[in-house]
Amino acid sequence: KHVDDKLRTGFHFQPPKHWINDPNGVMYYKGVYHLFYQYNPKAAVWGNIVWAHAVSTDLVDWVMLEPAIYPTGPFDENGCWSGSATVLPDGTPVIMYTGIDVDGRQVQNVAYPKDLSDPYLREWVKPDYNPVIAPDAGVNATAFRDPTTAWQGPDGVWRLVIGTKDNHRGFAALYRSRDFKRWAPARRALHSGDTGMWECPDFYPVTSPGVDGRMKQKHVLKVSLDLTRFEYYTFGEYDHAADTYVPDAALADGNDGLRYDYGNFYASKTFLDPAKHRRVLWGWANESDSTAADVRKGWAGVHAIPRKVWLAPDGKQLMQWPVAEIESLRGKHVNVTDTLVKGGGNYFEVTGLATPAQADVEASFQVMDLDKAEPFDPAWLGADAQTVCAARGADAKGGVGPFGLWVLASDELKERTAVFFRVFKRDDADGAGNKHVVLMCNDPSRSSYAEHLYKPTFAGFIDVDIAATGKIPLRTLIDHSVVESFGGHGKTAILSRVYPTKAVGDKARLFVFNNGESDVKVTNLNAYDMGSAKIRTET
Ligand code: FRU
């Protein structure tokens, strides 16, 4: 079948065709990164789910292998859903995934590599004793899935969590095992929340030197909410002996919680990369085109650029940054310095790139007159940034901002996706905290002439002290139908899917705009043409 590749990505992970969703079992084993993912081998819609498999030595170029895990027994006859890999102390990797069994129940199965001397670990064996965890009485068998990577307690016993729900309450159900074969439920869940089903939980330690120089250690719990289709995380204290997790009191648990990404980013998972001593986050971005269009194009779903994730030195949030390897794709480079964009609807084009539809842009914006900031209604803090950004969008005439980038812009500028900032003054500032509130937004409302597109405005607050630094840094990865942005050096991320009809390939253009009253200076902007990742199918 024909694949329409006009808007396919150049450096984001995508198989040659068909549907993909969650990243699964991501791991590093003997010099090779393994990415498994939910995949429909037959069509560009969700269904027939198997674990497809790809390997890489640099997280940029991939070799696509045959699916590693697919239905073979009564314990996974109806699908092989999400799960995780754990590398055991003797170096053997084990995968635990959710099988949909003959009765439609969600059960957890294990699989081991057939041949440890195969560097690509192509074949996986499922022992006959599967499933290893079945839903007990009292567990909702249609909402019991997505086991995490396991961790070993001081007692040597393995633990993992599984996402589940009881009516409207989501749970991270805790299980324990000595041998990865016999598992017993803990009496208490690791955590729960009144937010519906918890899909794809992830639980891991983060350590970073705090502002006081002392190392801070926390545990992060992330969940994906199937009701709202976004993820949130908390971090806090995990007691290894008692298996209790208490999120830091300053963090909201639930719909107002912190997010990795305020855009189209779901079912994510991290893994520890022992080669580079970092934790890497993978997430899935669904299409926001119609299903009919996905089918016509022959493909659906991409993965976000893998992101290094760590705890901010001030301990207030996680930070994320595209893995450094992606910079190896940077080609021709253009630079803009100290260029003023006057207030009141001015803009200029960043010229000189060969492929503005496939680019990496780093910019720093200096606000020239912070006094022009409009008052921030404290009621908006309780609401989400999205409501504020969506109210009038990138074309609003503000005090400080909207200013930022128009990416994937067409010649007549009718198609354009805005990645922008707005700065407000806080009336309730007590002198101690930030006196300003900074919003980062992605407005795709003018991104395409096409109809039937889902074009929500995405937004998050960024914790930058604009009065102290005067500047807001932005990095945006542009990849045909992906606009993936990082504000404040990785404090706030927004991934958006867009489907231009004219701003396609070498027709796309890149601009800096300022619709606020205050002038804004682009102190420094570096834009790079990006090469394409090599995706090779093993034959
Ligand atoms: C999340 C999810 C998981 C499930 C998988 C099925 O996107 O719904 O909960 O295991 O996708 O493909």
Coordinates of C-alpha atoms and ligand atoms in Angstrom, one line a residue:
K1 CA 0.0 0.0 0.0
H2 CA 1.1 3.5 -0.8
V3 CA 2.5 5.6 2.0
D4 CA 2.1 9.4 1.8
D5 CA 5.3 10.7 3.3
K6 CA 4.9 14.5 2.8
L7 CA 4.5 15.1 6.5
R8 CA 6.4 12.2 7.8
T9 CA 9.2 13.1 10.2
G10 CA 12.9 13.2 9.4
F11 CA 14.4 12.7 12.8
H12 CA 11.6 11.6 15.1
F13 CA 11.1 7.9 15.6
Q14 CA 8.6 6.4 13.2
P15 CA 8.4 3.0 11.5
P16 CA 8.0 3.0 7.7
K17 CA 4.2 2.5 8.0
H18 CA 1.2 1.7 10.1
W19 CA 0.1 2.6 13.6
I20 CA 2.3 3.0 16.7
N21 CA 1.6 4.0 20.2
D22 CA 3.5 3.5 23.6
P23 CA 7.2 3.0 23.8
N24 CA 7.8 -0.2 25.7
G25 CA 10.7 -2.0 27.5
V26 CA 13.3 0.6 26.5
M27 CA 16.7 -0.5 27.7
Y28 CA 20.4 -0.5 27.1
Y29 CA 22.0 -3.9 26.7
K30 CA 25.7 -4.5 25.9
G31 CA 26.2 -1.4 23.8
V32 CA 22.8 -1.5 22.1
Y33 CA 19.7 0.6 22.8
H34 CA 16.5 -1.4 22.4
L35 CA 13.2 0.3 21.8
F36 CA 10.0 -1.8 21.7
Y37 CA 6.7 -0.2 20.9
Q38 CA 3.0 -0.9 20.6
Y39 CA 2.4 -1.5 16.9
N40 CA -0.3 -2.6 14.5
P41 CA 1.4 -4.7 11.8
K42 CA -1.6 -4.4 9.5
A43 CA -3.0 -0.9 9.5
A44 CA -2.6 2.8 10.5
V45 CA -5.3 2.4 13.2
W46 CA -5.0 0.9 16.7
G47 CA -5.4 -2.9 16.8
N48 CA -3.7 -6.3 16.5
I49 CA -1.2 -5.0 19.0
V50 CA 2.3 -6.5 19.1
W51 CA 5.7 -5.3 20.5
A52 CA 7.6 -4.1 17.5
H53 CA 11.4 -3.9 18.0
A54 CA 14.1 -1.5 16.9
V55 CA 17.7 -1.2 17.9
S56 CA 20.2 1.7 17.8
T57 CA 23.7 2.5 19.0
D58 CA 23.1 6.2 19.3
L59 CA 19.3 6.8 19.8
V60 CA 19.3 8.5 16.3
D61 CA 19.6 5.9 13.6
W62 CA 17.5 2.7 14.0
V63 CA 17.4 -0.8 12.6
M64 CA 13.9 -2.1 12.5
L65 CA 13.6 -5.8 13.5
E66 CA 10.8 -8.3 13.4
P67 CA 8.2 -7.9 16.2
A68 CA 9.7 -9.3 19.4
I69 CA 6.5 -10.1 21.3
Y70 CA 3.2 -11.1 19.6
P71 CA 0.3 -13.3 20.6
T72 CA 1.2 -16.9 21.0
G73 CA -0.7 -18.4 23.9
P74 CA -3.9 -18.2 26.0
F75 CA -2.2 -15.7 28.2
D76 CA -1.8 -13.1 25.4
E77 CA -4.1 -14.3 22.6
N78 CA -5.9 -11.0 22.3
G79 CA -2.9 -8.6 22.3
C80 CA 0.5 -7.8 23.8
W81 CA 0.1 -4.5 25.5
S82 CA 2.5 -2.2 27.3
G83 CA 5.2 -3.2 29.7
S84 CA 8.8 -2.7 30.7
A85 CA 12.2 -4.3 30.7
T86 CA 14.3 -5.0 33.8
V87 CA 18.0 -5.9 33.6
L88 CA 18.7 -8.4 36.3
P89 CA 21.9 -8.3 38.4
D90 CA 23.4 -11.1 36.3
G91 CA 22.9 -9.0 33.2
T92 CA 19.9 -10.9 31.8
P93 CA 17.1 -8.7 30.6
V94 CA 13.5 -9.7 31.3
I95 CA 10.4 -8.1 29.9
M96 CA 7.1 -8.0 31.7
Y97 CA 4.1 -7.0 29.6
T98 CA 0.3 -7.0 29.7
G99 CA -1.3 -9.8 27.8
I100 CA -5.0 -9.8 26.9
D101 CA -5.9 -13.4 27.6
V102 CA -8.5 -15.7 26.1
D103 CA -11.1 -14.3 28.4
G104 CA -10.2 -10.7 27.7
R105 CA -8.6 -10.2 31.0
Q106 CA -5.5 -8.1 31.5
V107 CA -2.7 -10.4 32.9
Q108 CA 1.0 -9.8 33.2
N109 CA 3.5 -12.1 31.4
V110 CA 7.2 -12.4 31.4
A111 CA 9.5 -13.0 28.4
Y112 CA 13.2 -13.8 28.3
P113 CA 15.8 -13.5 25.4
K114 CA 16.2 -16.8 23.6
D115 CA 19.8 -16.2 22.8
L116 CA 21.8 -13.9 24.9
S117 CA 24.7 -14.0 22.4
D118 CA 22.5 -12.3 19.8
P119 CA 23.4 -8.6 20.3
Y120 CA 20.0 -7.6 18.9
L121 CA 18.1 -10.0 21.2
R122 CA 15.7 -10.7 18.3
E123 CA 13.8 -13.6 19.7
W124 CA 12.0 -13.7 23.1
V125 CA 10.7 -16.8 24.9
K126 CA 7.6 -16.8 27.0
P127 CA 7.7 -19.5 29.7
D128 CA 4.7 -21.8 30.0
Y129 CA 4.0 -20.7 33.5
N130 CA 2.6 -17.4 32.2
P131 CA 0.7 -15.4 33.3
V132 CA 2.8 -14.5 36.4
I133 CA 0.3 -11.9 37.7
A134 CA -3.4 -12.4 37.1
P135 CA -6.1 -10.0 38.4
D136 CA -7.2 -11.3 41.8
A137 CA -10.8 -11.1 43.0
G138 CA -11.5 -7.5 43.6
V139 CA -9.2 -6.3 40.8
N140 CA -10.8 -4.8 37.7
A141 CA -9.6 -7.3 35.0
T142 CA -10.1 -4.8 32.2
A143 CA -8.1 -2.1 34.0
F144 CA -4.9 -3.9 35.2
R145 CA -1.9 -3.2 33.0
D146 CA 1.4 -1.6 32.0
P147 CA 3.9 -3.0 34.6
T148 CA 6.9 -0.9 35.4
T149 CA 10.6 -1.8 35.4
A150 CA 11.2 -3.7 38.7
W151 CA 13.5 -2.5 41.4
Q152 CA 15.1 -4.5 44.2
G153 CA 14.6 -3.6 47.8
P154 CA 17.2 -3.8 50.6
D155 CA 15.8 -7.2 51.3
G156 CA 16.6 -8.4 47.8
V157 CA 12.9 -8.7 46.9
W158 CA 11.8 -7.3 43.5
R159 CA 9.0 -4.8 43.4
L160 CA 7.0 -3.3 40.5
V161 CA 3.8 -1.4 40.1
I162 CA 0.9 -2.0 37.8
G163 CA -1.7 0.6 36.7
T164 CA -5.2 -0.1 37.7
K165 CA -8.4 1.6 38.9
D166 CA -11.3 1.1 41.3
N167 CA -14.3 3.1 40.1
H168 CA -12.9 6.6 39.6
R169 CA -9.8 6.1 41.6
G170 CA -6.5 5.3 39.8
F171 CA -3.9 3.1 41.6
A172 CA -0.3 2.2 41.3
A173 CA -0.7 -1.4 42.6
L174 CA 2.5 -2.8 44.1
Y175 CA 3.6 -6.4 43.7
R176 CA 6.6 -8.3 45.1
S177 CA 8.6 -11.3 44.0
R178 CA 11.9 -13.1 44.9
D179 CA 12.3 -14.8 41.5
F180 CA 10.3 -12.8 39.0
K181 CA 8.0 -15.8 38.7
R182 CA 5.8 -15.9 41.8
W183 CA 4.4 -12.4 42.6
A184 CA 2.3 -11.3 45.5
P185 CA 0.3 -8.1 45.8
A186 CA 1.3 -5.8 48.6
R187 CA -1.4 -4.8 51.1
R188 CA -1.2 -1.2 50.1
A189 CA -0.8 0.4 46.7
L190 CA 2.2 2.6 46.3
H191 CA -0.1 5.6 45.5
S192 CA -3.5 6.4 44.2
G193 CA -5.5 9.4 43.0
D194 CA -9.0 10.4 42.2
T195 CA -8.3 10.8 38.5
G196 CA -9.6 7.6 36.8
M197 CA -7.5 4.8 35.4
W198 CA -3.7 5.1 35.8
E199 CA -2.1 3.9 32.6
C200 CA 1.7 3.4 32.1
P201 CA 2.9 4.2 35.6
D202 CA 6.7 4.9 35.9
F203 CA 8.6 5.0 39.2
Y204 CA 12.3 5.9 39.5
P205 CA 14.9 7.7 41.6
V206 CA 16.4 11.0 40.7
T207 CA 19.4 12.6 42.3
S208 CA 20.8 16.0 41.8
P209 CA 23.0 18.5 43.6
G210 CA 20.6 21.0 45.3
V211 CA 21.2 24.8 45.3
D212 CA 22.9 24.3 48.7
G213 CA 25.3 21.8 47.1
R214 CA 24.0 18.8 49.0
M215 CA 22.7 15.9 46.9
K216 CA 19.0 15.6 46.8
Q217 CA 17.4 12.2 46.3
K218 CA 13.8 11.8 45.4
H219 CA 11.6 9.3 43.7
V220 CA 9.4 10.3 40.8
L221 CA 5.9 8.7 40.2
K222 CA 4.4 9.5 36.7
V223 CA 1.0 8.3 35.6
S224 CA -0.9 8.6 32.3
L225 CA -4.6 9.6 32.7
D226 CA -6.7 7.9 30.1
L227 CA -9.6 10.2 30.8
T228 CA -7.8 13.4 29.9
R229 CA -5.0 11.9 27.8
F230 CA -2.3 13.7 29.7
E231 CA 0.3 12.6 32.2
Y232 CA 1.4 14.2 35.4
Y233 CA 4.1 13.5 37.9
T234 CA 5.0 14.0 41.5
F235 CA 8.2 13.3 43.4
G236 CA 8.8 12.8 47.0
E237 CA 10.1 10.4 49.6
Y238 CA 10.1 6.7 49.0
D239 CA 10.7 4.5 52.1
H240 CA 12.4 1.4 50.7
A241 CA 11.7 -0.8 53.7
A242 CA 8.1 0.1 54.2
D243 CA 7.3 0.6 50.5
T244 CA 5.6 3.9 51.1
Y245 CA 5.7 6.9 48.8
V246 CA 4.9 10.4 50.0
P247 CA 4.9 13.1 47.3
D248 CA 6.4 16.5 48.4
A249 CA 3.8 18.6 50.0
A250 CA 4.3 21.5 47.5
L251 CA 3.3 19.4 44.6
A252 CA -0.2 19.0 43.3
D253 CA -1.3 15.4 42.9
G254 CA -3.8 15.1 40.1
N255 CA -5.1 17.3 37.3
D256 CA -3.1 20.3 38.4
G257 CA 0.1 18.4 38.8
L258 CA 3.3 19.0 37.0
R259 CA 3.7 17.5 33.5
Y260 CA 6.6 16.4 31.4
D261 CA 5.0 17.9 28.5
Y262 CA 2.0 20.2 28.2
G263 CA 1.2 19.1 24.6
N264 CA 0.6 15.8 22.8
F265 CA 2.8 13.4 24.8
Y266 CA 1.5 10.3 26.4
A267 CA 2.3 6.8 27.7
S268 CA 5.9 7.7 28.4
K269 CA 8.5 5.7 30.1
T270 CA 12.0 6.3 31.3
F271 CA 15.0 4.0 31.4
L272 CA 18.4 4.3 33.0
D273 CA 21.2 4.6 30.5
P274 CA 24.3 3.1 32.2
A275 CA 26.5 4.0 29.3
K276 CA 26.0 7.8 29.7
H277 CA 24.9 7.8 33.3
R278 CA 21.6 9.5 32.6
R279 CA 17.9 8.8 32.7
V280 CA 16.1 9.0 29.4
L281 CA 12.4 9.6 28.8
W282 CA 10.5 8.3 25.8
G283 CA 7.0 9.4 25.0
W284 CA 4.4 8.8 22.2
A285 CA 2.7 11.6 20.3
N286 CA -0.6 10.6 18.6
E287 CA -1.8 12.1 15.4
S288 CA -4.3 15.0 15.6
D289 CA -5.5 14.5 12.1
S290 CA -8.7 12.5 11.4
T291 CA -8.5 8.7 11.4
A292 CA -9.6 8.7 7.7
A293 CA -6.5 10.9 7.0
D294 CA -4.2 8.6 9.0
V295 CA -5.5 5.6 7.0
R296 CA -5.0 7.5 3.7
K297 CA -1.5 8.5 4.7
G298 CA -0.7 4.9 5.8
W299 CA 0.9 5.8 9.1
A300 CA 0.0 7.1 12.5
G301 CA 2.0 8.0 15.7
V302 CA 5.5 9.2 16.3
H303 CA 7.8 9.1 19.3
A304 CA 9.1 12.3 20.9
I305 CA 12.9 12.9 20.7
P306 CA 14.3 10.9 23.7
R307 CA 14.9 13.4 26.5
K308 CA 17.4 13.3 29.3
V309 CA 15.5 14.0 32.5
W310 CA 16.8 15.1 35.9
L311 CA 15.7 17.0 39.0
A312 CA 16.2 20.8 38.9
P313 CA 18.8 22.0 41.3
D314 CA 16.2 24.0 43.1
G315 CA 14.2 20.8 43.7
K316 CA 11.0 22.3 42.4
Q317 CA 10.5 20.2 39.2
L318 CA 12.1 17.9 36.7
M319 CA 14.1 19.2 33.8
Q320 CA 14.2 17.7 30.3
W321 CA 16.5 18.1 27.3
P322 CA 16.7 16.3 23.9
V323 CA 19.6 13.8 24.1
A324 CA 22.8 15.3 22.9
E325 CA 23.1 12.7 20.2
I326 CA 20.4 14.4 18.2
E327 CA 22.8 17.3 17.6
S328 CA 24.8 15.0 15.3
L329 CA 22.1 15.6 12.7
R330 CA 22.7 19.4 12.7
G331 CA 23.9 20.7 9.4
K332 CA 24.0 24.2 8.0
H333 CA 23.6 26.9 10.7
V334 CA 22.4 30.4 10.6
N335 CA 22.8 32.9 13.4
V336 CA 20.9 36.1 14.4
T337 CA 22.2 38.3 17.2
D338 CA 20.9 41.4 19.0
T339 CA 18.0 42.0 16.7
L340 CA 15.1 44.1 18.0
V341 CA 11.5 43.2 17.2
K342 CA 9.5 46.3 17.9
G343 CA 6.2 45.9 19.7
G344 CA 2.9 46.1 18.0
G345 CA 2.8 43.3 15.5
N346 CA 6.3 43.2 13.9
Y347 CA 8.1 40.2 12.6
F348 CA 11.2 39.1 10.6
E349 CA 12.2 36.0 8.7
V350 CA 15.1 33.8 9.7
T351 CA 16.5 33.1 6.3
G352 CA 19.3 30.9 5.0
L353 CA 18.2 27.5 6.1
A354 CA 17.9 24.8 3.4
T355 CA 15.2 22.8 5.3
P356 CA 13.2 25.0 7.7
A357 CA 10.6 22.1 7.8
Q358 CA 13.3 20.0 9.4
A359 CA 15.3 22.2 11.8
D360 CA 16.6 22.8 15.3
V361 CA 16.2 26.3 16.6
E362 CA 17.7 27.7 19.8
A363 CA 16.7 31.3 20.7
S364 CA 16.9 33.7 23.5
F365 CA 14.4 36.5 23.9
Q366 CA 15.0 39.6 26.0
V367 CA 12.0 41.6 27.1
M368 CA 12.9 45.3 26.8
D369 CA 10.1 46.8 28.9
L370 CA 8.8 44.5 31.6
D371 CA 6.6 47.4 33.0
K372 CA 4.3 46.8 30.0
A373 CA 3.3 43.4 31.5
E374 CA -0.4 43.2 32.1
P375 CA -1.7 42.2 35.5
F376 CA -2.1 38.5 36.0
D377 CA -5.4 37.4 37.4
P378 CA -4.6 35.2 40.3
A379 CA -7.7 33.1 39.5
W380 CA -5.7 31.9 36.4
L381 CA -3.1 30.2 38.5
G382 CA -5.7 27.7 39.7
A383 CA -6.9 27.3 36.1
D384 CA -4.4 26.0 33.7
A385 CA -2.1 27.9 31.4
Q386 CA -4.0 26.5 28.4
T387 CA -7.1 28.5 29.2
V388 CA -5.1 31.7 29.4
C389 CA -3.2 31.0 26.2
A390 CA -6.2 29.8 24.3
A391 CA -8.4 32.8 25.2
R392 CA -6.9 35.0 22.5
G393 CA -4.0 33.0 21.1
A394 CA -0.9 34.1 19.4
D395 CA -2.6 37.0 17.6
A396 CA -3.7 38.8 20.8
K397 CA -2.3 42.2 21.4
G398 CA -0.7 41.8 24.8
G399 CA 1.6 43.9 27.0
V400 CA 4.6 41.6 27.1
G401 CA 4.0 39.1 24.3
P402 CA 2.7 37.2 22.6
F403 CA 6.2 36.9 21.0
G404 CA 8.2 34.0 19.7
L405 CA 8.5 31.9 16.6
W406 CA 6.2 31.2 13.7
V407 CA 7.3 27.8 12.4
L408 CA 6.1 25.8 9.4
A409 CA 4.9 29.1 7.9
S410 CA 3.7 29.4 4.3
D411 CA 4.7 32.1 1.8
E412 CA 1.6 34.2 2.4
L413 CA 1.9 33.5 6.1
K414 CA -1.6 32.1 6.3
E415 CA -0.3 28.8 7.6
R416 CA 1.9 29.1 10.6
T417 CA 2.3 27.5 14.0
A418 CA 3.1 29.9 16.8
V419 CA 5.4 29.0 19.7
F420 CA 5.3 31.9 22.0
F421 CA 5.5 33.5 25.4
R422 CA 3.4 35.9 27.4
V423 CA 4.5 37.7 30.6
F424 CA 2.2 38.9 33.2
K425 CA 2.7 40.9 36.4
R426 CA 1.6 39.4 39.7
D427 CA -0.4 41.8 41.8
D428 CA -0.2 39.4 44.8
A429 CA 3.6 39.2 44.7
D430 CA 4.8 39.5 48.3
G431 CA 8.3 40.5 47.3
A432 CA 9.8 37.1 47.9
G433 CA 8.7 35.1 44.9
N434 CA 8.7 35.9 41.2
K435 CA 7.0 39.1 40.4
H436 CA 6.0 37.9 37.0
V437 CA 4.2 34.9 35.6
V438 CA 5.6 33.5 32.3
L439 CA 3.5 31.4 30.0
M440 CA 4.7 29.3 27.2
C441 CA 2.2 28.4 24.5
N442 CA 1.8 26.5 21.2
D443 CA -1.0 27.9 19.0
P444 CA -1.7 25.7 16.0
S445 CA -5.0 27.4 15.1
R446 CA -3.5 28.8 11.9
S447 CA -1.2 25.8 11.2
S448 CA -3.2 24.4 8.2
Y449 CA -5.7 25.1 5.6
A450 CA -6.9 21.5 6.0
E451 CA -10.2 20.8 7.8
H452 CA -11.1 18.2 10.4
L453 CA -7.9 18.8 12.3
Y454 CA -7.8 18.8 16.0
K455 CA -6.0 22.1 16.8
P456 CA -5.9 22.7 20.6
T457 CA -3.7 25.4 22.0
F458 CA -1.2 23.9 24.5
A459 CA 0.4 25.8 27.3
G460 CA 2.3 25.6 30.5
F461 CA 3.8 28.1 33.0
I462 CA 7.6 28.4 33.0
D463 CA 9.4 29.0 36.2
V464 CA 11.9 31.6 35.0
D465 CA 12.7 34.7 37.0
I466 CA 12.3 37.2 34.1
A467 CA 13.0 40.2 36.3
A468 CA 16.4 38.8 37.3
T469 CA 17.5 37.3 33.9
G470 CA 15.5 39.5 31.5
K471 CA 15.6 36.6 29.1
I472 CA 13.5 33.6 28.1
P473 CA 15.3 30.8 26.3
L474 CA 13.5 28.6 23.8
R475 CA 14.5 25.5 21.8
T476 CA 12.2 24.2 19.1
L477 CA 12.6 21.1 17.1
I478 CA 10.7 21.4 13.8
D479 CA 10.1 18.1 11.9
H480 CA 7.4 18.4 9.2
S481 CA 4.4 17.5 11.4
V482 CA 6.0 17.8 14.8
V483 CA 6.8 21.0 16.7
E484 CA 8.6 20.1 19.9
S485 CA 9.6 23.0 22.1
F486 CA 11.5 23.4 25.3
G487 CA 11.3 26.6 27.3
G488 CA 13.6 27.9 30.1
H489 CA 16.4 25.4 29.3
G490 CA 14.1 22.4 29.7
K491 CA 11.7 23.6 32.4
T492 CA 8.6 23.4 30.2
A493 CA 8.0 21.3 27.2
I494 CA 5.3 21.3 24.6
L495 CA 4.9 18.9 21.7
S496 CA 2.4 19.6 19.0
R497 CA 1.3 17.8 15.8
V498 CA 0.4 20.0 12.8
Y499 CA -0.5 19.3 9.2
P500 CA 0.4 22.2 6.9
T501 CA -0.7 22.0 3.3
K502 CA 1.5 24.7 1.8
A503 CA 4.3 25.1 4.4
V504 CA 5.6 21.6 3.4
G505 CA 9.1 20.5 2.7
D506 CA 11.2 23.3 1.2
K507 CA 8.2 25.6 1.1
A508 CA 8.2 26.0 4.9
R509 CA 9.6 29.3 6.4
L510 CA 10.6 30.4 9.8
F511 CA 9.9 33.8 11.5
V512 CA 10.2 35.7 14.8
F513 CA 7.2 37.7 15.7
N514 CA 6.1 40.1 18.4
N515 CA 2.5 41.0 19.0
G516 CA 3.1 42.5 22.4
E517 CA 3.5 46.2 23.2
S518 CA 7.0 45.8 24.7
D519 CA 9.9 45.5 22.3
V520 CA 11.7 42.2 22.4
K521 CA 15.3 41.6 21.5
V522 CA 16.5 38.3 20.0
T523 CA 19.8 38.4 21.8
N524 CA 20.9 35.2 20.1
L525 CA 19.3 32.7 17.7
N526 CA 20.9 29.7 16.2
A527 CA 18.9 27.7 13.6
Y528 CA 20.3 24.4 12.1
D529 CA 19.1 22.4 9.2
M530 CA 18.6 18.9 10.5
G531 CA 19.6 15.8 8.6
S532 CA 17.4 12.7 8.6
A533 CA 17.8 9.7 10.9
K534 CA 18.6 6.5 9.1
I535 CA 15.8 4.0 9.6
R536 CA 16.8 0.7 8.1
T537 CA 14.6 -2.4 8.0
E538 CA 16.6 -5.6 8.6
T539 CA 16.0 -8.0 5.8
Ligands
FRU1 C1 -1.7 3.6 26.7 C2 -2.3 2.2 26.5 C3 -1.9 1.2 27.6 C4 -2.1 -0.1 27.0 C5 -1.7 0.2 25.5 C6 -2.4 -0.6 24.5 O1 -1.7 4.3 25.5 O2 -3.7 2.3 26.5 O3 -2.6 1.4 28.8 O4 -1.2 -1.1 27.6 O5 -1.9 1.5 25.3 O6 -2.0 -0.5 23.2

